[in-house]
mmCIF file with all atom_site columns, C-alpha atoms in Angstrom:
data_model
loop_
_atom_site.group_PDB
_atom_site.id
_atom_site.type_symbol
_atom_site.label_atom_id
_atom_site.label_alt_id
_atom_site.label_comp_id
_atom_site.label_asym_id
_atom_site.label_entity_id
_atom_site.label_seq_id
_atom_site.pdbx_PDB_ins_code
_atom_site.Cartn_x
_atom_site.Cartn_y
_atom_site.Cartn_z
_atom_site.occupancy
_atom_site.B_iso_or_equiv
_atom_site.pdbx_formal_charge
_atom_site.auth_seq_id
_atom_site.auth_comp_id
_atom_site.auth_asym_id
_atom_site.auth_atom_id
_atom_site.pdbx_PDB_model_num
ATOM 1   C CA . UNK A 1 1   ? -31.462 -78.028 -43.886 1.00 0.00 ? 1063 UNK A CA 1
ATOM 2   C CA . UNK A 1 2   ? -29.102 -79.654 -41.160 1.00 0.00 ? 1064 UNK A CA 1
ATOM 3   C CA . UNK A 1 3   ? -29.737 -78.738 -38.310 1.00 0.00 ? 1065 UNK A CA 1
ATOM 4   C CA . UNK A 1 4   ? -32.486 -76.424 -38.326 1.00 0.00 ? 1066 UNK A CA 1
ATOM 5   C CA . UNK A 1 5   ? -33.671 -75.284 -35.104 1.00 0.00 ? 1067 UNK A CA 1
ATOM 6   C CA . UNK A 1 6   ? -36.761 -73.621 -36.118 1.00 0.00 ? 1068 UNK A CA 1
ATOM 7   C CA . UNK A 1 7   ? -38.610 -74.283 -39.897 1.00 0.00 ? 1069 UNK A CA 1
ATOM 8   C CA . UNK A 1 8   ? -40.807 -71.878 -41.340 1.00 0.00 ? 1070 UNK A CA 1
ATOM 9   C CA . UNK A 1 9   ? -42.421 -72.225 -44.598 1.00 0.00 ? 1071 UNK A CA 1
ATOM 10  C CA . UNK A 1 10  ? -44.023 -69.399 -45.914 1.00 0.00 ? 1072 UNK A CA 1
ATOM 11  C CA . UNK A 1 11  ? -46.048 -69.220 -49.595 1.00 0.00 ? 1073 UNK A CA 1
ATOM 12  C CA . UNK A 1 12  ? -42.691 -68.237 -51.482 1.00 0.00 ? 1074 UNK A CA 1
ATOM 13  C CA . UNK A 1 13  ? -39.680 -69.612 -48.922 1.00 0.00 ? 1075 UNK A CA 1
ATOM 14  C CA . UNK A 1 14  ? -38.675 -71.692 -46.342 1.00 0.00 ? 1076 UNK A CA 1
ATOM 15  C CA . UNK A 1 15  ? -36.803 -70.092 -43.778 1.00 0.00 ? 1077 UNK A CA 1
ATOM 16  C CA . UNK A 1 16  ? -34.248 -70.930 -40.700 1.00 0.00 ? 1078 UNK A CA 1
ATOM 17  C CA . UNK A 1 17  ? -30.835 -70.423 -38.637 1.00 0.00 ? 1079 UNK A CA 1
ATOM 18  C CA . UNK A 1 18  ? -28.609 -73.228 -39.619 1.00 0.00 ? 1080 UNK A CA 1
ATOM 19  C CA . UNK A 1 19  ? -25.743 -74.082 -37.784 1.00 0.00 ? 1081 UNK A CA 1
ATOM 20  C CA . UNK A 1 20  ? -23.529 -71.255 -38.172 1.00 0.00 ? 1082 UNK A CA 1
ATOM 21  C CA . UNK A 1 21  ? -26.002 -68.933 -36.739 1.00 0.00 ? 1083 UNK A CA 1
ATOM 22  C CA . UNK A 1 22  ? -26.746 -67.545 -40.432 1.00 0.00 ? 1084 UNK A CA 1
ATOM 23  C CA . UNK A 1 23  ? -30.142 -66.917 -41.365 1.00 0.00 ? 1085 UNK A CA 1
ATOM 24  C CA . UNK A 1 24  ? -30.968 -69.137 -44.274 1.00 0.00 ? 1086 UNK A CA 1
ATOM 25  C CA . UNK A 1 25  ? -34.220 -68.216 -46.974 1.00 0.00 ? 1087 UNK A CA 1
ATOM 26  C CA . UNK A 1 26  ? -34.509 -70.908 -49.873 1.00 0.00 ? 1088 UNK A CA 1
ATOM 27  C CA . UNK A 1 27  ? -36.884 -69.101 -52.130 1.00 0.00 ? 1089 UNK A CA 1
ATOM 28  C CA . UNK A 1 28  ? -39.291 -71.092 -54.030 1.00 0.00 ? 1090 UNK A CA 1
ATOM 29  C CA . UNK A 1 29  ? -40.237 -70.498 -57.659 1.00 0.00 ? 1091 UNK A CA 1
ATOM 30  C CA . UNK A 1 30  ? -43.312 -68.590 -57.953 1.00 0.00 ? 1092 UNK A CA 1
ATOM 31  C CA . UNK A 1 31  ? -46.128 -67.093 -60.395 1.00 0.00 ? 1093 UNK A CA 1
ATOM 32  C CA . UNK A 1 32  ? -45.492 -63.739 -58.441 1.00 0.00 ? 1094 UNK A CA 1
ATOM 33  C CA . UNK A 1 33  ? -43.885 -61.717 -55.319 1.00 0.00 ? 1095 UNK A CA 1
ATOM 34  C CA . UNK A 1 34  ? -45.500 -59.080 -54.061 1.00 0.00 ? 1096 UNK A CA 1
ATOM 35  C CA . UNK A 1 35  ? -45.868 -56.978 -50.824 1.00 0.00 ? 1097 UNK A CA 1
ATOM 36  C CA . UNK A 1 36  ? -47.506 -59.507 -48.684 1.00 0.00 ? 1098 UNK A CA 1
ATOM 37  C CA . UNK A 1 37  ? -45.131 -62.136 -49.871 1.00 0.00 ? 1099 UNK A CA 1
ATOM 38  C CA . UNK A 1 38  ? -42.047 -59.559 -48.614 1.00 0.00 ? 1100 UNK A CA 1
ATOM 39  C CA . UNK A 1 39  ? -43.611 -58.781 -45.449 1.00 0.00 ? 1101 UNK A CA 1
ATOM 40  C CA . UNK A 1 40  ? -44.486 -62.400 -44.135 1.00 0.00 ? 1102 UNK A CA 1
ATOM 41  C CA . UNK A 1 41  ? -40.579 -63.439 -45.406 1.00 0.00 ? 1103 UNK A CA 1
ATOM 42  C CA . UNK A 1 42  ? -39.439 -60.182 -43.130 1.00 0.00 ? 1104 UNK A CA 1
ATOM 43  C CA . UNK A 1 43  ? -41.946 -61.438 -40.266 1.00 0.00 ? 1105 UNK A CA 1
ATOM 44  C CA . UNK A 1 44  ? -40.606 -64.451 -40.678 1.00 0.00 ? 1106 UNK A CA 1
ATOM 45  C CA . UNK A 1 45  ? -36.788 -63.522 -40.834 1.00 0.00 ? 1107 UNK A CA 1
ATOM 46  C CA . UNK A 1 46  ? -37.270 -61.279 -37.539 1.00 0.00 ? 1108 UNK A CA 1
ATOM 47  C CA . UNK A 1 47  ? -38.969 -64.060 -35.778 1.00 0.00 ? 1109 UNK A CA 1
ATOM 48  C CA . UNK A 1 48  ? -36.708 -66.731 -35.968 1.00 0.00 ? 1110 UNK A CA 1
ATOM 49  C CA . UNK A 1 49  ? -33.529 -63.946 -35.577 1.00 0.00 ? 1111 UNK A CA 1
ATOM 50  C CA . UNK A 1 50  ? -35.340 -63.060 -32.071 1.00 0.00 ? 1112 UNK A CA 1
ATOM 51  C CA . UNK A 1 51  ? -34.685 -59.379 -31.820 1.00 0.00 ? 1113 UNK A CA 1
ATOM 52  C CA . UNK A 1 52  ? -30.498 -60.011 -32.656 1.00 0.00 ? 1114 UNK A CA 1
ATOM 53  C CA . UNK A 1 53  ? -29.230 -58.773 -36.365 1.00 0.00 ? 1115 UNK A CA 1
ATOM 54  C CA . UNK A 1 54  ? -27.730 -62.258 -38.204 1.00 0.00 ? 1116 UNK A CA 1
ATOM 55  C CA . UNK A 1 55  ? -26.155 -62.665 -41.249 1.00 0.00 ? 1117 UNK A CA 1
ATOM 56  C CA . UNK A 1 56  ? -28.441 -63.870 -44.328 1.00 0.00 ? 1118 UNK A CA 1
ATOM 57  C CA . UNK A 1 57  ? -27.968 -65.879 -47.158 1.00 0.00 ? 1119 UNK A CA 1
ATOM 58  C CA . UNK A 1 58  ? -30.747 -65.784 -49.259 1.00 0.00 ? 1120 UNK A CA 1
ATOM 59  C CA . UNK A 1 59  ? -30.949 -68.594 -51.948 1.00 0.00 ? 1121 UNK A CA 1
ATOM 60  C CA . UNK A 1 60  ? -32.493 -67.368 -55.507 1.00 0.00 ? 1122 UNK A CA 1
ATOM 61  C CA . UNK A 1 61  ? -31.178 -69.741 -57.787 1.00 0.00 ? 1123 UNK A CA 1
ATOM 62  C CA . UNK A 1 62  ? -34.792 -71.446 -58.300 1.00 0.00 ? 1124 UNK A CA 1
ATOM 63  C CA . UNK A 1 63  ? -36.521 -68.308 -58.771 1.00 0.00 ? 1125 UNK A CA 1
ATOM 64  C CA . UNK A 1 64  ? -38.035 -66.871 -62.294 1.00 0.00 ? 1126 UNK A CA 1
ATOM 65  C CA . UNK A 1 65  ? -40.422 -64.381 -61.305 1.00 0.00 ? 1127 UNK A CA 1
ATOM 66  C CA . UNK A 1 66  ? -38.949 -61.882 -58.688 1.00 0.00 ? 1128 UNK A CA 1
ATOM 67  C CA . UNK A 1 67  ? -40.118 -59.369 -56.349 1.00 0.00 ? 1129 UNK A CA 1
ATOM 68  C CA . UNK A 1 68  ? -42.494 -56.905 -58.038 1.00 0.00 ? 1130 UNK A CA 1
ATOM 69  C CA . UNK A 1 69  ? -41.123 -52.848 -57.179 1.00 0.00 ? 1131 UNK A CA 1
ATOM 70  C CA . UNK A 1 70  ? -43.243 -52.862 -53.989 1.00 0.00 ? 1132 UNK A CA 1
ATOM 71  C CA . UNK A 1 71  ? -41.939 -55.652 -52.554 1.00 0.00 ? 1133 UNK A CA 1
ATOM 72  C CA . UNK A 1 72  ? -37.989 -54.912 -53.379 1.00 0.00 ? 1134 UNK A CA 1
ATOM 73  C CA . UNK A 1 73  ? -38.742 -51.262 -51.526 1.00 0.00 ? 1135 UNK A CA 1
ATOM 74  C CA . UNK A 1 74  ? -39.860 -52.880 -48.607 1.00 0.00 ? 1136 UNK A CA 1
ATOM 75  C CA . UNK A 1 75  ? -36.963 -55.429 -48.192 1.00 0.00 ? 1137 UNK A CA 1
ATOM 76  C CA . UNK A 1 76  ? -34.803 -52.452 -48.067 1.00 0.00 ? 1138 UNK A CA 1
ATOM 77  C CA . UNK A 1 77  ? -36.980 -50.560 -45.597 1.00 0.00 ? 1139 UNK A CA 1
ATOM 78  C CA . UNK A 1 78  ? -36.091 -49.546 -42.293 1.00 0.00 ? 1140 UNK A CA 1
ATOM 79  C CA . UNK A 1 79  ? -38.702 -51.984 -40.818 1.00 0.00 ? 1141 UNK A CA 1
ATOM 80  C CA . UNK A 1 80  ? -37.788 -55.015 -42.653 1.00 0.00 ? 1142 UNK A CA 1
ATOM 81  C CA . UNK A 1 81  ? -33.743 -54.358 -42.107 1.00 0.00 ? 1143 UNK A CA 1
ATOM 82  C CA . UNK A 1 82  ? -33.653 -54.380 -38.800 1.00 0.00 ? 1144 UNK A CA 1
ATOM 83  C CA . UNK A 1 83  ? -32.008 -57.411 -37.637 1.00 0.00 ? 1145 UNK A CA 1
ATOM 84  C CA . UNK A 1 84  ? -29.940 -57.793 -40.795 1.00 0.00 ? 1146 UNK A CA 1
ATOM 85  C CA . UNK A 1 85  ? -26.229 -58.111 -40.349 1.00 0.00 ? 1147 UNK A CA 1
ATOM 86  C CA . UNK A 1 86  ? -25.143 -58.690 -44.173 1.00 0.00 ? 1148 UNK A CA 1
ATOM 87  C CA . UNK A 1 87  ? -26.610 -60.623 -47.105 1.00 0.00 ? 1149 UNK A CA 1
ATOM 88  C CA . UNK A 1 88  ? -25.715 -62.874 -49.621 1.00 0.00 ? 1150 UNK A CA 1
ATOM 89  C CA . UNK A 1 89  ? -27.942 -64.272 -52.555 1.00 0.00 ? 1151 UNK A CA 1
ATOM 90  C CA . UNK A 1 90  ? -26.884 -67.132 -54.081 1.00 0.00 ? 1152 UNK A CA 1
ATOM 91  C CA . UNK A 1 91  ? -28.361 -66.591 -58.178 1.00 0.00 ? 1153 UNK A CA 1
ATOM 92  C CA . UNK A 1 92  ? -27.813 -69.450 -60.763 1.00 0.00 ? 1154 UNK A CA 1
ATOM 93  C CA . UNK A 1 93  ? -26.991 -67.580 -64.003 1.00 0.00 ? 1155 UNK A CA 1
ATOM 94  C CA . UNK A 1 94  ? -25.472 -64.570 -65.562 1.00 0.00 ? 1156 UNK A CA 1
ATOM 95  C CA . UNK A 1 95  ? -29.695 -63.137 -65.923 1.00 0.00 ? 1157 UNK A CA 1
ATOM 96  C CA . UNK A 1 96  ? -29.832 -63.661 -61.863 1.00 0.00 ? 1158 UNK A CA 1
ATOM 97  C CA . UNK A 1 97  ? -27.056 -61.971 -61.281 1.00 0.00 ? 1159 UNK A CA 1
ATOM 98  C CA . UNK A 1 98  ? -27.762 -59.095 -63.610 1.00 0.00 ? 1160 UNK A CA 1
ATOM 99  C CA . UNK A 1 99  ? -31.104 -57.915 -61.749 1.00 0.00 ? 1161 UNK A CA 1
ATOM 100 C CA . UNK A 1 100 ? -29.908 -58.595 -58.192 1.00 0.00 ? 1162 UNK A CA 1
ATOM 101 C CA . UNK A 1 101 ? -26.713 -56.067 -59.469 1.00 0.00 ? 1163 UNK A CA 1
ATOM 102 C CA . UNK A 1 102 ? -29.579 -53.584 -60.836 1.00 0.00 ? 1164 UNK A CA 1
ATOM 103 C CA . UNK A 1 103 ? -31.830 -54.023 -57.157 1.00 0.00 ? 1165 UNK A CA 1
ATOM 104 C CA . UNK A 1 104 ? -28.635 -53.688 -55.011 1.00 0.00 ? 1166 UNK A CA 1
ATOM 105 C CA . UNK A 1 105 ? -27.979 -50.331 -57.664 1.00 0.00 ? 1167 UNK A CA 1
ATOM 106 C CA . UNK A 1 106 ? -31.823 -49.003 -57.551 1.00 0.00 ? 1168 UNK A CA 1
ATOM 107 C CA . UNK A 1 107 ? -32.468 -49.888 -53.899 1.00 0.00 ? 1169 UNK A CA 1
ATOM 108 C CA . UNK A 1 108 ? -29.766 -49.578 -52.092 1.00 0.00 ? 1170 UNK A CA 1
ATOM 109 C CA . UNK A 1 109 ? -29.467 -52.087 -49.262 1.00 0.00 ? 1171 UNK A CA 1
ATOM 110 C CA . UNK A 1 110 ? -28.203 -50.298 -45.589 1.00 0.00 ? 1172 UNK A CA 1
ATOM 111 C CA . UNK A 1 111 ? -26.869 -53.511 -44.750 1.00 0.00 ? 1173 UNK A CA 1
ATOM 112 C CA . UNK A 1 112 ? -23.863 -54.732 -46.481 1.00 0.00 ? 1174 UNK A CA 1
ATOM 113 C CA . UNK A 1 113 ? -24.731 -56.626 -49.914 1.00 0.00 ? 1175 UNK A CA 1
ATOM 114 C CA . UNK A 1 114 ? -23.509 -59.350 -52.204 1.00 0.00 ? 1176 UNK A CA 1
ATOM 115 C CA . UNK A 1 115 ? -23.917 -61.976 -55.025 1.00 0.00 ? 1177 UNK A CA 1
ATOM 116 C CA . UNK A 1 116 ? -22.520 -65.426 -55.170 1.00 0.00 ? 1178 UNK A CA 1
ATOM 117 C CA . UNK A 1 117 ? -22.837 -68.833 -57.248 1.00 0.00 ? 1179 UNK A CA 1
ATOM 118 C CA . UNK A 1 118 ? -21.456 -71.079 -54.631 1.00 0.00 ? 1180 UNK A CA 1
ATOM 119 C CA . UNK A 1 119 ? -22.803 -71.008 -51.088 1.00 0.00 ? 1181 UNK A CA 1
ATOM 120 C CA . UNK A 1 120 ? -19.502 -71.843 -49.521 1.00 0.00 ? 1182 UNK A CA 1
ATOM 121 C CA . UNK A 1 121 ? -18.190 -68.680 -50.627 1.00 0.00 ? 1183 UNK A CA 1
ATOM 122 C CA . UNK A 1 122 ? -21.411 -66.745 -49.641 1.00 0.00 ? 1184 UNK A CA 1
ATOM 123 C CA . UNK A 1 123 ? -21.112 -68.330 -45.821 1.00 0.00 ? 1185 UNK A CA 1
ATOM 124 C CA . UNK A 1 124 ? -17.381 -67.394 -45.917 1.00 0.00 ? 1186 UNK A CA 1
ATOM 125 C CA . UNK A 1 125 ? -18.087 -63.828 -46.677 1.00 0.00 ? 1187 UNK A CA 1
ATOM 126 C CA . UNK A 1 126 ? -21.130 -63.186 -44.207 1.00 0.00 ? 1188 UNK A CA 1
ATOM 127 C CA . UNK A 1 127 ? -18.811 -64.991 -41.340 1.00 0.00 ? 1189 UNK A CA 1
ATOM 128 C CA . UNK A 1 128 ? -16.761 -61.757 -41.667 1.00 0.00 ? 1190 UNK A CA 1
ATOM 129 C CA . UNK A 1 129 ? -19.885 -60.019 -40.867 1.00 0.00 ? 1191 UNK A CA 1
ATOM 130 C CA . UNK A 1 130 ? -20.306 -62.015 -37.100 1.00 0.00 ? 1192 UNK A CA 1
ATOM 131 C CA . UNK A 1 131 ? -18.677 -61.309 -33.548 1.00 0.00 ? 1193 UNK A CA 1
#
């Protein structure tokens, strides 16, 4: 987390802008995922983005248990993408990147969307994504 401005740690993630003004969300690996989970990371997100869309990389790699439907519905919500640029999730293995495919398919981000398994590549892509 070099240079983080502003650390919040939330019950499934710990969120924060790094250095190239990229949101960053390290999720944690939990027993579940569920509404309030997504609407305290989304509270979260738009407070430290402070009312300006940002790019997002959103780190799943240590995750087992994902969002339940609820919760994957509201990340793609009007309300929760308001100040989202673009984001990338970094997954781990070829089962991570298999369900994030079927959420981007079912849900539909209105932001632009992608997976990666190395963040250098992820921060490369969302920098296309900033003025």
């Amino acid at each position: 987390m070099n240079g983080s401005q502003h650390l919040i740690d939330v019950r499934i993630a710990k969120l924060w802008l790094d250095d190239e003004d990229i949101i960053r969300i390290d999720f944690k690996d939990t027993e579940h995922h569920q509404i309030a989970d997504a609407r305290e990371i989304v509270a979260a997100h738009n407070e430290i983005s402070k009312g300006a869309k940002k790019a997002v990389l959103a780190d799943i790699r240590d995750v087992t248990t994902g969002a339940n439907r609820e919760a994957r519905r509201y990340y793609v919500s009007p309300e929760a993408s308001e100040y989202k640029l673009a984001m990338a999730m970094l997954v781990r293995s070829p089962l991570q990147r298999m369900l994030g495919n079927v959420f981007f398919f079912i849900n539909h981000p209105p932001y632009p969307s992608r997976l990666f398994g190395d963040p250098d590549q992820a921060k490369q892509w969302l920098k296309e994504f900033q003025s």
